[in-house]
Amino acid sequence: MDRQNGFEGNKMASGRLITFEGPEGAGKSTQAALLISKLEARGIEVVYTREPGGTKLGEAIRGILQYNAAGEDPCPESEVLLFEASRAQLVRHVIQPALERGAWVLCDRFADSTTAYQGFGRGFSVELMETINRFAIGAAVPDMTILLDVNVSLGMQRCAKRQIGKKVQHDRIESEALEFHEKVRQGYLDLARRFPERFRKVDAMRLAEPIAEDVWKLVSDAFLAQG
Ligand code: T5A
């Protein structure tokens, strides 16, 4: 295993895989959208996707994981395996083909979410989560993981604000206790320290625009500097 990266060092394709991670309300979707417009303006094909979801199977799993679509709560072990099933499908059906044709894939959450939420948050062995992640992602190793770091109370405030006037309220995992979300945040910070080659931590407790400027600098310096 590549100790700097956290995954096997068997990268396979000409495209780029950039993953956005962070606690609830970190602004992952907002920042992904801003980055997409900058990349597309440069003529780069971008595929945006999310976890759980991104395929028919993955979206069905998302309904089960977030809103109990199967009619009962998944037990913690099932929860891990459902996230991984969604991930395996997304990699084989969307991410891998896109990378092979040279597209850039921006993924809103990826394998590190399982390590942070189910490992650090739920208390499963981090090593076990990393092993299952490697099975699910195969060669789809992120080139860069942007960790949008936000404190739990600010992230939750943003989520609550977004919910105002909507029928669907907080989903199953979002509704976990604040202590759970604090463990998730600390887990992400731990991962960023362990894998500095791949992780880029960005202070997400600011307005969206300066965050987007930092994200753009990180991405363009890493991948576009020569062109
Ligand atoms: N999960 C997922 C696991 O437990 N294990 C796993 O392996 C995986 C893959 C997914 C849930 O599943 C869990 C984690 C999650 O609990 P989801 O619905 O996909 O849930 O939602 P999240 O990925 O958690 O995304 P969030 O709902 O937290 O939002 P984002 O994408 O981080 O934030 P965004 O951009 O939607 O912004 C949230 C709100 O804040 C505003 C936005 O306008 C929006 O209203 N906002 C800002 N406001 C002020 N300043 C800024 N800088 C702002 N940026 C955004």
PDB file of C-alpha atoms and ligand atoms in Angstrom:
ATOM      1  CA  MET A   1       0.000   0.000   0.000  1.00  0.00           C
ATOM      2  CA  ASP A   2       1.088   3.541  -0.716  1.00  0.00           C
ATOM      3  CA  ARG A   3       1.421   4.986   2.782  1.00  0.00           C
ATOM      4  CA  GLN A   4       1.068   8.564   1.565  1.00  0.00           C
ATOM      5  CA  ASN A   5      -2.128   7.839  -0.309  1.00  0.00           C
ATOM      6  CA  GLY A   6      -3.887   5.212   1.755  1.00  0.00           C
ATOM      7  CA  PHE A   7      -4.812   3.127  -1.263  1.00  0.00           C
ATOM      8  CA  GLU A   8      -2.975   0.660  -3.487  1.00  0.00           C
ATOM      9  CA  GLY A   9      -0.616   2.433  -5.858  1.00  0.00           C
ATOM     10  CA  ASN A  10      -2.103   0.942  -9.015  1.00  0.00           C
ATOM     11  CA  LYS A  11      -3.545   4.017 -10.657  1.00  0.00           C
ATOM     12  CA  MET A  12      -4.731   3.186 -14.123  1.00  0.00           C
ATOM     13  CA  ALA A  13      -6.108   5.956 -16.260  1.00  0.00           C
ATOM     14  CA  SER A  14      -5.353   9.255 -17.946  1.00  0.00           C
ATOM     15  CA  GLY A  15      -8.209  11.249 -16.345  1.00  0.00           C
ATOM     16  CA  ARG A  16      -8.222  12.804 -12.880  1.00  0.00           C
ATOM     17  CA  LEU A  17     -10.233  11.743  -9.881  1.00  0.00           C
ATOM     18  CA  ILE A  18     -10.823  14.523  -7.363  1.00  0.00           C
ATOM     19  CA  THR A  19     -12.904  13.761  -4.311  1.00  0.00           C
ATOM     20  CA  PHE A  20     -14.615  16.229  -1.970  1.00  0.00           C
ATOM     21  CA  GLU A  21     -14.909  15.229   1.657  1.00  0.00           C
ATOM     22  CA  GLY A  22     -15.952  16.831   4.897  1.00  0.00           C
ATOM     23  CA  PRO A  23     -18.527  16.868   7.651  1.00  0.00           C
ATOM     24  CA  GLU A  24     -22.193  17.732   7.125  1.00  0.00           C
ATOM     25  CA  GLY A  25     -22.756  21.178   5.626  1.00  0.00           C
ATOM     26  CA  ALA A  26     -19.103  21.649   4.663  1.00  0.00           C
ATOM     27  CA  GLY A  27     -20.119  22.952   1.227  1.00  0.00           C
ATOM     28  CA  LYS A  28     -18.927  20.024  -0.882  1.00  0.00           C
ATOM     29  CA  SER A  29     -21.651  20.313  -3.525  1.00  0.00           C
ATOM     30  CA  THR A  30     -21.268  24.095  -3.680  1.00  0.00           C
ATOM     31  CA  GLN A  31     -17.501  23.869  -4.177  1.00  0.00           C
ATOM     32  CA  ALA A  32     -17.738  21.029  -6.672  1.00  0.00           C
ATOM     33  CA  ALA A  33     -20.130  23.115  -8.808  1.00  0.00           C
ATOM     34  CA  LEU A  34     -17.781  26.131  -8.721  1.00  0.00           C
ATOM     35  CA  LEU A  35     -14.790  23.977  -9.690  1.00  0.00           C
ATOM     36  CA  ILE A  36     -16.708  22.327 -12.531  1.00  0.00           C
ATOM     37  CA  SER A  37     -17.458  25.658 -14.171  1.00  0.00           C
ATOM     38  CA  LYS A  38     -13.788  26.655 -14.027  1.00  0.00           C
ATOM     39  CA  LEU A  39     -12.613  23.331 -15.473  1.00  0.00           C
ATOM     40  CA  GLU A  40     -15.249  23.307 -18.223  1.00  0.00           C
ATOM     41  CA  ALA A  41     -14.245  26.835 -19.186  1.00  0.00           C
ATOM     42  CA  ARG A  42     -10.855  25.296 -19.979  1.00  0.00           C
ATOM     43  CA  GLY A  43     -12.449  22.696 -22.243  1.00  0.00           C
ATOM     44  CA  ILE A  44     -12.023  19.820 -19.808  1.00  0.00           C
ATOM     45  CA  GLU A  45     -14.686  17.123 -19.775  1.00  0.00           C
ATOM     46  CA  VAL A  46     -15.934  16.856 -16.193  1.00  0.00           C
ATOM     47  CA  VAL A  47     -18.102  14.110 -14.762  1.00  0.00           C
ATOM     48  CA  TYR A  48     -19.709  15.032 -11.459  1.00  0.00           C
ATOM     49  CA  THR A  49     -21.078  12.311  -9.265  1.00  0.00           C
ATOM     50  CA  ARG A  50     -21.907  11.635  -5.651  1.00  0.00           C
ATOM     51  CA  GLU A  51     -21.943   9.002  -2.980  1.00  0.00           C
ATOM     52  CA  PRO A  52     -23.983   7.195  -2.040  1.00  0.00           C
ATOM     53  CA  GLY A  53     -25.618   7.161  -5.463  1.00  0.00           C
ATOM     54  CA  GLY A  54     -24.572   8.045  -8.982  1.00  0.00           C
ATOM     55  CA  THR A  55     -25.959   4.852 -10.555  1.00  0.00           C
ATOM     56  CA  LYS A  56     -29.454   3.310 -10.524  1.00  0.00           C
ATOM     57  CA  LEU A  57     -28.327   0.768  -7.968  1.00  0.00           C
ATOM     58  CA  GLY A  58     -26.493   3.417  -5.958  1.00  0.00           C
ATOM     59  CA  GLU A  59     -29.487   5.762  -5.871  1.00  0.00           C
ATOM     60  CA  ALA A  60     -31.691   2.896  -4.635  1.00  0.00           C
ATOM     61  CA  ILE A  61     -29.125   2.204  -1.917  1.00  0.00           C
ATOM     62  CA  ARG A  62     -29.076   5.911  -1.080  1.00  0.00           C
ATOM     63  CA  GLY A  63     -32.810   5.777  -0.374  1.00  0.00           C
ATOM     64  CA  ILE A  64     -32.270   2.845   1.967  1.00  0.00           C
ATOM     65  CA  LEU A  65     -29.335   4.450   3.754  1.00  0.00           C
ATOM     66  CA  GLN A  66     -30.717   7.938   4.129  1.00  0.00           C
ATOM     67  CA  TYR A  67     -34.472   7.525   4.412  1.00  0.00           C
ATOM     68  CA  ASN A  68     -35.006   3.865   5.361  1.00  0.00           C
ATOM     69  CA  ALA A  69     -36.593   3.073   2.003  1.00  0.00           C
ATOM     70  CA  ALA A  70     -36.464  -0.646   2.821  1.00  0.00           C
ATOM     71  CA  GLY A  71     -38.707  -0.050   5.838  1.00  0.00           C
ATOM     72  CA  GLU A  72     -36.135  -0.769   8.527  1.00  0.00           C
ATOM     73  CA  ASP A  73     -32.881   0.665   9.804  1.00  0.00           C
ATOM     74  CA  PRO A  74     -29.773  -1.048   8.413  1.00  0.00           C
ATOM     75  CA  CYS A  75     -27.626  -2.427  11.228  1.00  0.00           C
ATOM     76  CA  PRO A  76     -24.148  -0.799  11.370  1.00  0.00           C
ATOM     77  CA  GLU A  77     -22.523  -3.734   9.518  1.00  0.00           C
ATOM     78  CA  SER A  78     -25.144  -3.562   6.747  1.00  0.00           C
ATOM     79  CA  GLU A  79     -24.642   0.189   6.582  1.00  0.00           C
ATOM     80  CA  VAL A  80     -20.932  -0.270   5.806  1.00  0.00           C
ATOM     81  CA  LEU A  81     -21.610  -2.873   3.136  1.00  0.00           C
ATOM     82  CA  LEU A  82     -24.380  -0.839   1.496  1.00  0.00           C
ATOM     83  CA  PHE A  83     -22.101   2.195   1.176  1.00  0.00           C
ATOM     84  CA  GLU A  84     -19.440  -0.081  -0.307  1.00  0.00           C
ATOM     85  CA  ALA A  85     -21.893  -1.699  -2.730  1.00  0.00           C
ATOM     86  CA  SER A  86     -22.956   1.727  -3.983  1.00  0.00           C
ATOM     87  CA  ARG A  87     -19.270   2.670  -4.317  1.00  0.00           C
ATOM     88  CA  ALA A  88     -18.253  -0.483  -6.200  1.00  0.00           C
ATOM     89  CA  GLN A  89     -21.062   0.062  -8.707  1.00  0.00           C
ATOM     90  CA  LEU A  90     -20.206   3.736  -9.152  1.00  0.00           C
ATOM     91  CA  VAL A  91     -16.549   2.949  -9.791  1.00  0.00           C
ATOM     92  CA  ARG A  92     -17.225   0.245 -12.405  1.00  0.00           C
ATOM     93  CA  HIS A  93     -20.111   1.981 -14.189  1.00  0.00           C
ATOM     94  CA  VAL A  94     -19.202   5.667 -14.028  1.00  0.00           C
ATOM     95  CA  ILE A  95     -15.788   6.553 -12.616  1.00  0.00           C
ATOM     96  CA  GLN A  96     -13.578   3.991 -14.324  1.00  0.00           C
ATOM     97  CA  PRO A  97     -15.041   4.523 -17.837  1.00  0.00           C
ATOM     98  CA  ALA A  98     -14.782   8.307 -17.422  1.00  0.00           C
ATOM     99  CA  LEU A  99     -11.155   8.149 -16.271  1.00  0.00           C
ATOM    100  CA  GLU A 100     -10.274   5.783 -19.111  1.00  0.00           C
ATOM    101  CA  ARG A 101     -11.495   8.267 -21.726  1.00  0.00           C
ATOM    102  CA  GLY A 102      -9.529  11.063 -20.032  1.00  0.00           C
ATOM    103  CA  ALA A 103     -12.376  12.889 -18.275  1.00  0.00           C
ATOM    104  CA  TRP A 104     -11.985  14.466 -14.864  1.00  0.00           C
ATOM    105  CA  VAL A 105     -14.270  12.998 -12.245  1.00  0.00           C
ATOM    106  CA  LEU A 106     -15.369  15.119  -9.303  1.00  0.00           C
ATOM    107  CA  CYS A 107     -16.905  12.907  -6.666  1.00  0.00           C
ATOM    108  CA  ASP A 108     -18.954  14.350  -3.800  1.00  0.00           C
ATOM    109  CA  ARG A 109     -17.807  11.970  -1.042  1.00  0.00           C
ATOM    110  CA  PHE A 110     -15.883   8.748  -1.690  1.00  0.00           C
ATOM    111  CA  ALA A 111     -14.128   6.022   0.280  1.00  0.00           C
ATOM    112  CA  ASP A 112     -12.820   8.364   2.998  1.00  0.00           C
ATOM    113  CA  SER A 113     -16.436   9.008   4.029  1.00  0.00           C
ATOM    114  CA  THR A 114     -16.719   5.394   5.135  1.00  0.00           C
ATOM    115  CA  THR A 115     -13.484   5.633   7.109  1.00  0.00           C
ATOM    116  CA  ALA A 116     -14.623   8.879   8.739  1.00  0.00           C
ATOM    117  CA  TYR A 117     -18.296   8.041   9.395  1.00  0.00           C
ATOM    118  CA  GLN A 118     -18.342   4.283   9.910  1.00  0.00           C
ATOM    119  CA  GLY A 119     -14.764   3.991  11.212  1.00  0.00           C
ATOM    120  CA  PHE A 120     -14.199   7.060  13.391  1.00  0.00           C
ATOM    121  CA  GLY A 121     -17.905   7.861  13.838  1.00  0.00           C
ATOM    122  CA  ARG A 122     -19.484   4.457  14.457  1.00  0.00           C
ATOM    123  CA  GLY A 123     -16.343   2.952  15.955  1.00  0.00           C
ATOM    124  CA  PHE A 124     -15.517   0.195  13.455  1.00  0.00           C
ATOM    125  CA  SER A 125     -11.836  -0.543  12.975  1.00  0.00           C
ATOM    126  CA  VAL A 126     -10.312   2.088  10.703  1.00  0.00           C
ATOM    127  CA  GLU A 127      -8.029  -0.572   9.187  1.00  0.00           C
ATOM    128  CA  LEU A 128     -11.060  -2.729   8.373  1.00  0.00           C
ATOM    129  CA  MET A 129     -12.844   0.203   6.698  1.00  0.00           C
ATOM    130  CA  GLU A 130      -9.721   0.948   4.651  1.00  0.00           C
ATOM    131  CA  THR A 131      -9.481  -2.703   3.586  1.00  0.00           C
ATOM    132  CA  ILE A 132     -13.109  -2.825   2.446  1.00  0.00           C
ATOM    133  CA  ASN A 133     -12.663   0.509   0.690  1.00  0.00           C
ATOM    134  CA  ARG A 134      -9.753  -0.871  -1.305  1.00  0.00           C
ATOM    135  CA  PHE A 135     -11.890  -3.822  -2.410  1.00  0.00           C
ATOM    136  CA  ALA A 136     -14.683  -1.482  -3.542  1.00  0.00           C
ATOM    137  CA  ILE A 137     -12.587   1.095  -5.409  1.00  0.00           C
ATOM    138  CA  GLY A 138     -10.042  -1.164  -7.106  1.00  0.00           C
ATOM    139  CA  ALA A 139      -7.775   1.023  -9.217  1.00  0.00           C
ATOM    140  CA  ALA A 140      -9.901   4.176  -8.897  1.00  0.00           C
ATOM    141  CA  VAL A 141      -7.495   5.935  -6.555  1.00  0.00           C
ATOM    142  CA  PRO A 142      -8.198   9.648  -5.965  1.00  0.00           C
ATOM    143  CA  ASP A 143      -5.524  11.992  -7.334  1.00  0.00           C
ATOM    144  CA  MET A 144      -6.559  14.600  -4.813  1.00  0.00           C
ATOM    145  CA  THR A 145      -8.969  14.685  -1.897  1.00  0.00           C
ATOM    146  CA  ILE A 146     -10.170  18.112  -0.890  1.00  0.00           C
ATOM    147  CA  LEU A 147     -11.167  18.114   2.757  1.00  0.00           C
ATOM    148  CA  LEU A 148     -13.523  20.987   3.429  1.00  0.00           C
ATOM    149  CA  ASP A 149     -13.147  21.444   7.143  1.00  0.00           C
ATOM    150  CA  VAL A 150     -16.015  22.999   9.056  1.00  0.00           C
ATOM    151  CA  ASN A 151     -16.854  22.844  12.725  1.00  0.00           C
ATOM    152  CA  VAL A 152     -19.893  20.784  13.579  1.00  0.00           C
ATOM    153  CA  SER A 153     -22.124  23.593  14.799  1.00  0.00           C
ATOM    154  CA  LEU A 154     -21.571  25.767  11.711  1.00  0.00           C
ATOM    155  CA  GLY A 155     -22.064  22.782   9.380  1.00  0.00           C
ATOM    156  CA  MET A 156     -25.307  21.872  11.121  1.00  0.00           C
ATOM    157  CA  GLN A 157     -26.517  25.473  10.987  1.00  0.00           C
ATOM    158  CA  ARG A 158     -26.012  25.457   7.225  1.00  0.00           C
ATOM    159  CA  CYS A 159     -27.907  22.164   6.882  1.00  0.00           C
ATOM    160  CA  ALA A 160     -30.758  23.478   9.035  1.00  0.00           C
ATOM    161  CA  LYS A 161     -30.980  26.660   6.974  1.00  0.00           C
ATOM    162  CA  ARG A 162     -31.164  24.635   3.779  1.00  0.00           C
ATOM    163  CA  GLN A 163     -34.035  22.533   5.188  1.00  0.00           C
ATOM    164  CA  ILE A 164     -36.326  25.495   5.901  1.00  0.00           C
ATOM    165  CA  GLY A 165     -39.587  25.081   3.978  1.00  0.00           C
ATOM    166  CA  LYS A 166     -38.665  21.616   2.650  1.00  0.00           C
ATOM    167  CA  LYS A 167     -40.822  18.538   3.257  1.00  0.00           C
ATOM    168  CA  VAL A 168     -37.890  16.164   3.743  1.00  0.00           C
ATOM    169  CA  GLN A 169     -36.098  16.840   6.994  1.00  0.00           C
ATOM    170  CA  HIS A 170     -32.637  15.745   8.185  1.00  0.00           C
ATOM    171  CA  ASP A 171     -31.642  12.309   6.911  1.00  0.00           C
ATOM    172  CA  ARG A 172     -30.748   9.328   9.102  1.00  0.00           C
ATOM    173  CA  ILE A 173     -27.014   9.988   9.470  1.00  0.00           C
ATOM    174  CA  GLU A 174     -27.302  13.764   9.577  1.00  0.00           C
ATOM    175  CA  SER A 175     -29.624  13.260  12.576  1.00  0.00           C
ATOM    176  CA  GLU A 176     -26.918  11.530  14.630  1.00  0.00           C
ATOM    177  CA  ALA A 177     -25.778  13.213  17.878  1.00  0.00           C
ATOM    178  CA  LEU A 178     -23.306  16.081  17.745  1.00  0.00           C
ATOM    179  CA  GLU A 179     -20.668  13.846  19.423  1.00  0.00           C
ATOM    180  CA  PHE A 180     -20.877  11.485  16.440  1.00  0.00           C
ATOM    181  CA  HIS A 181     -20.308  14.348  14.006  1.00  0.00           C
ATOM    182  CA  GLU A 182     -17.406  15.641  16.098  1.00  0.00           C
ATOM    183  CA  LYS A 183     -15.751  12.208  15.864  1.00  0.00           C
ATOM    184  CA  VAL A 184     -16.295  12.294  12.092  1.00  0.00           C
ATOM    185  CA  ARG A 185     -14.642  15.712  11.836  1.00  0.00           C
ATOM    186  CA  GLN A 186     -11.672  14.619  13.937  1.00  0.00           C
ATOM    187  CA  GLY A 187     -11.446  11.449  11.850  1.00  0.00           C
ATOM    188  CA  TYR A 188     -11.135  13.472   8.669  1.00  0.00           C
ATOM    189  CA  LEU A 189      -8.430  15.642  10.228  1.00  0.00           C
ATOM    190  CA  ASP A 190      -6.598  12.478  11.230  1.00  0.00           C
ATOM    191  CA  LEU A 191      -6.803  11.118   7.673  1.00  0.00           C
ATOM    192  CA  ALA A 192      -5.506  14.419   6.277  1.00  0.00           C
ATOM    193  CA  ARG A 193      -2.486  14.176   8.592  1.00  0.00           C
ATOM    194  CA  ARG A 194      -1.849  10.533   7.697  1.00  0.00           C
ATOM    195  CA  PHE A 195      -2.083  10.972   3.935  1.00  0.00           C
ATOM    196  CA  PRO A 196      -0.627  14.426   3.178  1.00  0.00           C
ATOM    197  CA  GLU A 197       0.226  13.494  -0.403  1.00  0.00           C
ATOM    198  CA  ARG A 198      -3.413  13.086  -1.353  1.00  0.00           C
ATOM    199  CA  PHE A 199      -5.342  15.272   1.110  1.00  0.00           C
ATOM    200  CA  ARG A 200      -5.660  19.041   0.855  1.00  0.00           C
ATOM    201  CA  LYS A 201      -7.383  20.607   3.834  1.00  0.00           C
ATOM    202  CA  VAL A 202      -9.275  23.822   3.165  1.00  0.00           C
ATOM    203  CA  ASP A 203     -10.831  26.043   5.814  1.00  0.00           C
ATOM    204  CA  ALA A 204     -14.521  25.889   4.836  1.00  0.00           C
ATOM    205  CA  MET A 205     -15.689  28.243   7.600  1.00  0.00           C
ATOM    206  CA  ARG A 206     -15.554  31.216   5.261  1.00  0.00           C
ATOM    207  CA  LEU A 207     -17.642  32.610   2.424  1.00  0.00           C
ATOM    208  CA  ALA A 208     -17.957  30.311  -0.572  1.00  0.00           C
ATOM    209  CA  GLU A 209     -15.916  32.498  -2.933  1.00  0.00           C
ATOM    210  CA  PRO A 210     -12.561  32.575  -1.057  1.00  0.00           C
ATOM    211  CA  ILE A 211     -12.905  28.829  -0.475  1.00  0.00           C
ATOM    212  CA  ALA A 212     -13.416  28.351  -4.214  1.00  0.00           C
ATOM    213  CA  GLU A 213     -10.304  30.414  -4.923  1.00  0.00           C
ATOM    214  CA  ASP A 214      -8.243  28.155  -2.642  1.00  0.00           C
ATOM    215  CA  VAL A 215      -9.689  25.028  -4.242  1.00  0.00           C
ATOM    216  CA  TRP A 216      -8.910  26.344  -7.708  1.00  0.00           C
ATOM    217  CA  LYS A 217      -5.325  27.160  -6.749  1.00  0.00           C
ATOM    218  CA  LEU A 218      -4.789  23.689  -5.325  1.00  0.00           C
ATOM    219  CA  VAL A 219      -6.233  21.974  -8.390  1.00  0.00           C
ATOM    220  CA  SER A 220      -4.663  24.186 -11.025  1.00  0.00           C
ATOM    221  CA  ASP A 221      -1.227  24.135  -9.370  1.00  0.00           C
ATOM    222  CA  ALA A 222      -1.333  20.343  -9.122  1.00  0.00           C
ATOM    223  CA  PHE A 223      -2.734  19.438 -12.523  1.00  0.00           C
ATOM    224  CA  LEU A 224      -2.744  22.417 -14.890  1.00  0.00           C
ATOM    225  CA  ALA A 225       0.492  24.199 -14.070  1.00  0.00           C
ATOM    226  CA  GLN A 226       2.213  23.048 -17.273  1.00  0.00           C
ATOM    227  CA  GLY A 227      -0.677  23.798 -19.556  1.00  0.00           C
TER     228      GLY A 227
HETATM  229  N1  T5A B   1     -22.030   8.793   4.418  1.00  0.00           N
HETATM  230  C1  T5A B   1     -21.675   8.843   3.112  1.00  0.00           C
HETATM  231  C2  T5A B   1     -21.492   7.813   5.275  1.00  0.00           C
HETATM  232  O1  T5A B   1     -21.859   7.747   6.454  1.00  0.00           O
HETATM  233  N2  T5A B   1     -20.569   6.951   4.773  1.00  0.00           N
HETATM  234  C3  T5A B   1     -20.200   6.959   3.460  1.00  0.00           C
HETATM  235  O2  T5A B   1     -19.374   6.137   3.040  1.00  0.00           O
HETATM  236  C4  T5A B   1     -20.776   7.953   2.596  1.00  0.00           C
HETATM  237  C5  T5A B   1     -20.393   8.009   1.150  1.00  0.00           C
HETATM  238  C6  T5A B   1     -24.737  11.570   2.608  1.00  0.00           C
HETATM  239  C7  T5A B   1     -24.708  11.035   4.025  1.00  0.00           C
HETATM  240  O3  T5A B   1     -24.133   9.764   4.042  1.00  0.00           O
HETATM  241  C8  T5A B   1     -23.047   9.722   4.931  1.00  0.00           C
HETATM  242  C9  T5A B   1     -22.592  11.135   5.072  1.00  0.00           C
HETATM  243  C10 T5A B   1     -23.876  11.916   4.936  1.00  0.00           C
HETATM  244  O4  T5A B   1     -24.484  11.963   6.211  1.00  0.00           O
HETATM  245  P1  T5A B   1     -25.758  13.690   1.442  1.00  0.00           P
HETATM  246  O5  T5A B   1     -27.197  14.049   1.359  1.00  0.00           O
HETATM  247  O6  T5A B   1     -25.093  13.230   0.232  1.00  0.00           O
HETATM  248  O7  T5A B   1     -25.547  12.670   2.633  1.00  0.00           O
HETATM  249  O8  T5A B   1     -25.167  14.955   2.020  1.00  0.00           O
HETATM  250  P2  T5A B   1     -23.708  15.348   2.354  1.00  0.00           P
HETATM  251  O9  T5A B   1     -22.743  14.684   1.466  1.00  0.00           O
HETATM  252  O10 T5A B   1     -23.531  15.202   3.825  1.00  0.00           O
HETATM  253  O11 T5A B   1     -23.725  16.843   1.958  1.00  0.00           O
HETATM  254  P3  T5A B   1     -24.244  17.973   2.862  1.00  0.00           P
HETATM  255  O12 T5A B   1     -25.719  17.895   2.936  1.00  0.00           O
HETATM  256  O13 T5A B   1     -23.531  17.968   4.165  1.00  0.00           O
HETATM  257  O14 T5A B   1     -23.881  19.231   2.091  1.00  0.00           O
HETATM  258  P4  T5A B   1     -22.558  19.702   1.349  1.00  0.00           P
HETATM  259  O15 T5A B   1     -22.560  19.200  -0.039  1.00  0.00           O
HETATM  260  O16 T5A B   1     -21.319  19.551   2.133  1.00  0.00           O
HETATM  261  O17 T5A B   1     -22.867  21.253   1.355  1.00  0.00           O
HETATM  262  P5  T5A B   1     -23.698  22.108   0.310  1.00  0.00           P
HETATM  263  O18 T5A B   1     -22.790  22.639  -0.711  1.00  0.00           O
HETATM  264  O19 T5A B   1     -24.909  21.392  -0.104  1.00  0.00           O
HETATM  265  O20 T5A B   1     -24.072  23.302   1.284  1.00  0.00           O
HETATM  266  C11 T5A B   1     -24.939  23.130   2.367  1.00  0.00           C
HETATM  267  C12 T5A B   1     -25.693  24.457   2.594  1.00  0.00           C
HETATM  268  O21 T5A B   1     -24.763  25.436   3.019  1.00  0.00           O
HETATM  269  C13 T5A B   1     -24.690  26.500   2.083  1.00  0.00           C
HETATM  270  C14 T5A B   1     -25.312  25.992   0.803  1.00  0.00           C
HETATM  271  O22 T5A B   1     -25.899  27.032   0.047  1.00  0.00           O
HETATM  272  C15 T5A B   1     -26.357  25.004   1.327  1.00  0.00           C
HETATM  273  O23 T5A B   1     -27.537  25.663   1.682  1.00  0.00           O
HETATM  274  N3  T5A B   1     -23.277  26.820   1.941  1.00  0.00           N
HETATM  275  C16 T5A B   1     -22.688  27.861   2.570  1.00  0.00           C
HETATM  276  N4  T5A B   1     -23.176  28.808   3.401  1.00  0.00           N
HETATM  277  C17 T5A B   1     -22.278  29.709   3.885  1.00  0.00           C
HETATM  278  N5  T5A B   1     -20.957  29.724   3.565  1.00  0.00           N
HETATM  279  C18 T5A B   1     -20.433  28.807   2.741  1.00  0.00           C
HETATM  280  N6  T5A B   1     -19.120  28.819   2.450  1.00  0.00           N
HETATM  281  C19 T5A B   1     -21.317  27.811   2.211  1.00  0.00           C
HETATM  282  N7  T5A B   1     -21.130  26.752   1.372  1.00  0.00           N
HETATM  283  C20 T5A B   1     -22.329  26.158   1.230  1.00  0.00           C
END
